[in-house]
Structure formats: C-alpha cells, structure tokens
PDB file of C-alpha atoms in Angstrom:
ATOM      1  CA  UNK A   1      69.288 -24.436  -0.466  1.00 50.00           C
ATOM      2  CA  UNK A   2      66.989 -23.436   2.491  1.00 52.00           C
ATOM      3  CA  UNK A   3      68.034 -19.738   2.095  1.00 62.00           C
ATOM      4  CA  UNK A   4      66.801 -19.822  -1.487  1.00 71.00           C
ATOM      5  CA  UNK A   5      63.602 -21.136  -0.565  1.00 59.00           C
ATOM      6  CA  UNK A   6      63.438 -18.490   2.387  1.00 62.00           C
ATOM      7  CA  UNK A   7      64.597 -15.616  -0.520  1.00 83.00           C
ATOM      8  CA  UNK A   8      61.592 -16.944  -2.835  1.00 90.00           C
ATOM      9  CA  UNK A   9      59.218 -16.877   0.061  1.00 92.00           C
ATOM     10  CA  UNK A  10      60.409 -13.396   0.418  1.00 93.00           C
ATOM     11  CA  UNK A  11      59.772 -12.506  -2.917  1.00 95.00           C
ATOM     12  CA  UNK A  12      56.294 -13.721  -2.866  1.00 96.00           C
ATOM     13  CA  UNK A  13      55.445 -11.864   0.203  1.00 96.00           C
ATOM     14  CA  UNK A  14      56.694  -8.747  -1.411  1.00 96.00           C
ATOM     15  CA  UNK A  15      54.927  -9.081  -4.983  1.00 97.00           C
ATOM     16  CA  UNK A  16      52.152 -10.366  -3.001  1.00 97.00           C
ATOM     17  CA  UNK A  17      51.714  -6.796  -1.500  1.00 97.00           C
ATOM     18  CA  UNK A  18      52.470  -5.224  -4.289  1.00 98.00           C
ATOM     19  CA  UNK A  19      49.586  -6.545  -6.007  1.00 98.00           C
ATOM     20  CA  UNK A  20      47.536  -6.767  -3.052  1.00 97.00           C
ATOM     21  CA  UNK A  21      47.948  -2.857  -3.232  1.00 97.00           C
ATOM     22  CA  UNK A  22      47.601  -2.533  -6.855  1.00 97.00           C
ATOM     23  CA  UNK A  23      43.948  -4.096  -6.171  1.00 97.00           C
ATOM     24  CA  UNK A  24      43.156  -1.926  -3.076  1.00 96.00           C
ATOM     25  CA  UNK A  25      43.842   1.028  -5.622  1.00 96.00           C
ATOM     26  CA  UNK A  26      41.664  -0.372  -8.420  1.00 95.00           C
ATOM     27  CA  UNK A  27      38.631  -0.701  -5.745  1.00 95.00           C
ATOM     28  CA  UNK A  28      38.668   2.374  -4.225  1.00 95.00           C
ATOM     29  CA  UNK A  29      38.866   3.542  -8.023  1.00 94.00           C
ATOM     30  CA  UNK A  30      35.518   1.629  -9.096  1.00 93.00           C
ATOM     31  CA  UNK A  31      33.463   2.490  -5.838  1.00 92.00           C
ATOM     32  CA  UNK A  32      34.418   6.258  -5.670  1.00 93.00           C
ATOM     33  CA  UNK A  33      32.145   7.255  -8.971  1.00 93.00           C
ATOM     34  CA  UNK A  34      29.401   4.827  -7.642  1.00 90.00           C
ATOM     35  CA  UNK A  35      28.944   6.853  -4.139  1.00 92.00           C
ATOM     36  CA  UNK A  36      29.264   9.992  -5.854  1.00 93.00           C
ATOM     37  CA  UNK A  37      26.883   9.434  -8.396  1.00 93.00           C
ATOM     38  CA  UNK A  38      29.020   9.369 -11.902  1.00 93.00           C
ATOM     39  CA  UNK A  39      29.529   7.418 -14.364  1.00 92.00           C
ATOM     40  CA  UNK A  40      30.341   4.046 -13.641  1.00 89.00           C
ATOM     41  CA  UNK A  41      34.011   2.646 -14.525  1.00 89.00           C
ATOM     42  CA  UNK A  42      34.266   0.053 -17.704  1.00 91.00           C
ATOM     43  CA  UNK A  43      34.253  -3.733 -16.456  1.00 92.00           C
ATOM     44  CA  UNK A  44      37.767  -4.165 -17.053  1.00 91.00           C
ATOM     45  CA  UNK A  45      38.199  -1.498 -14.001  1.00 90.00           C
ATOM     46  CA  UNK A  46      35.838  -4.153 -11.961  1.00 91.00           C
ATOM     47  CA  UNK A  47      38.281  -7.377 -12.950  1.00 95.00           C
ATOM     48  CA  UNK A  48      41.297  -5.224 -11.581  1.00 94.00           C
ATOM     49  CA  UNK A  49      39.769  -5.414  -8.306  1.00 94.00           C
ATOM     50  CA  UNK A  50      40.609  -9.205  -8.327  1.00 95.00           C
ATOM     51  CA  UNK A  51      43.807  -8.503  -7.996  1.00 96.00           C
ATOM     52  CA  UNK A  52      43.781  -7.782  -3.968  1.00 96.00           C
ATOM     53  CA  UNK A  53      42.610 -11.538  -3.013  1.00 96.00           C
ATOM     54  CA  UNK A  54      45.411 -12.735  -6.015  1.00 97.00           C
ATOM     55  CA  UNK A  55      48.224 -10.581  -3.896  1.00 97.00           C
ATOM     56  CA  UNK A  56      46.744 -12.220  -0.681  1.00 97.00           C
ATOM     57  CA  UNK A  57      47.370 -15.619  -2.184  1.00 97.00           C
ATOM     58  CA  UNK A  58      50.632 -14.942  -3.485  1.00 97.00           C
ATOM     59  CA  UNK A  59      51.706 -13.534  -0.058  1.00 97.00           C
ATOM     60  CA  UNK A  60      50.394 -16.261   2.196  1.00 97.00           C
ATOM     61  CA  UNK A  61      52.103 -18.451  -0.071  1.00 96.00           C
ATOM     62  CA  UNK A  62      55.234 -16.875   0.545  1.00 96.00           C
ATOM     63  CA  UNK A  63      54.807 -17.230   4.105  1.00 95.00           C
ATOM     64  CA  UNK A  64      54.205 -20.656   3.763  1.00 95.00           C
ATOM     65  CA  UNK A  65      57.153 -21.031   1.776  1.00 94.00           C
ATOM     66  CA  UNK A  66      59.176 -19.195   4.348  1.00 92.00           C
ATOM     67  CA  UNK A  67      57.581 -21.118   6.971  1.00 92.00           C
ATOM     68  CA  UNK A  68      58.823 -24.470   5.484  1.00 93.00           C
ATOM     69  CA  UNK A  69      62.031 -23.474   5.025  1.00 91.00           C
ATOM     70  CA  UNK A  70      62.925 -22.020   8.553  1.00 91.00           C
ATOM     71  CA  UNK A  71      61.534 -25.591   9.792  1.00 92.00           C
ATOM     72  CA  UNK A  72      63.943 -27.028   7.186  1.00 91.00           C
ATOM     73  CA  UNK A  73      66.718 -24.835   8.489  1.00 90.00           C
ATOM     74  CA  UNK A  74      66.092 -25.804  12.501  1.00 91.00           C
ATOM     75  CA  UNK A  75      66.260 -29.719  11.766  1.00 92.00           C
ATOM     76  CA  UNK A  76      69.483 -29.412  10.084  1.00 92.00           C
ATOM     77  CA  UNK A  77      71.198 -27.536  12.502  1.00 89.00           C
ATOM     78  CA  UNK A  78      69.282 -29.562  15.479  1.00 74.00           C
TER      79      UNK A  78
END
C-alpha cells in the first residue's frame, strides 16, 4: 500500500512540473509583447499564468505525499 502512495506522490510531482512549466510558458508569453511594446495578450493569456503556483501546489503535495509514505515504509520495517 505504501508504494502506491509513494507512486501517487510521484505522479503529482511530475504533473506538478508539468504544469508548473506550462505556466512559466504562458508568462513569458504575456510579458514579452508588454516589454516590446505590442499589443497586449487577451486576459485569458493572463489566467494561464496561474497555472505555475497551481503546478507548485500539486508538486509539493506530492512530496508530501511521498514524504508520508517513506515514514510509513521505515516504521513497518523498524
């Protein structure tokens, strides 16, 4: 049971950076035309942005969840 709860935390981690990067992209896509002086991106471009502190959460939760379950793991074998 422990290694599925290590596998998930896994998981999480992963999608967590996945989305973390999807954000960093979506940033660096609504600041570039505002240094170089074009046309702004729409709004929704501004709400992708939200996705980097989303992936953050998702991966610290993974963590977490990893965390837990290697302390699960060393009390049953100790």
């Amino acid at each position: 049971m422990s290694s599925k709860s290590a596998d998930r935390g896994d998981l999480y981690v992963k999608s967590g950076a996945i989305v973390f990067g999807l954000g960093a992209l979506a940033t660096v896509a609504t600041f570039v035309p505002l240094f170089l002086h074009l046309t702004p991106l729409p709004t929704a471009a501004y709400w992708l942005s939200m996705l980097m502190p989303l992936g953050f959460l998702l991966a610290l939760t993974g963590m977490v969840l990893s965390a837990r379950a290697q302390r699960r793991r060393v009390r049953a074998e100790g």
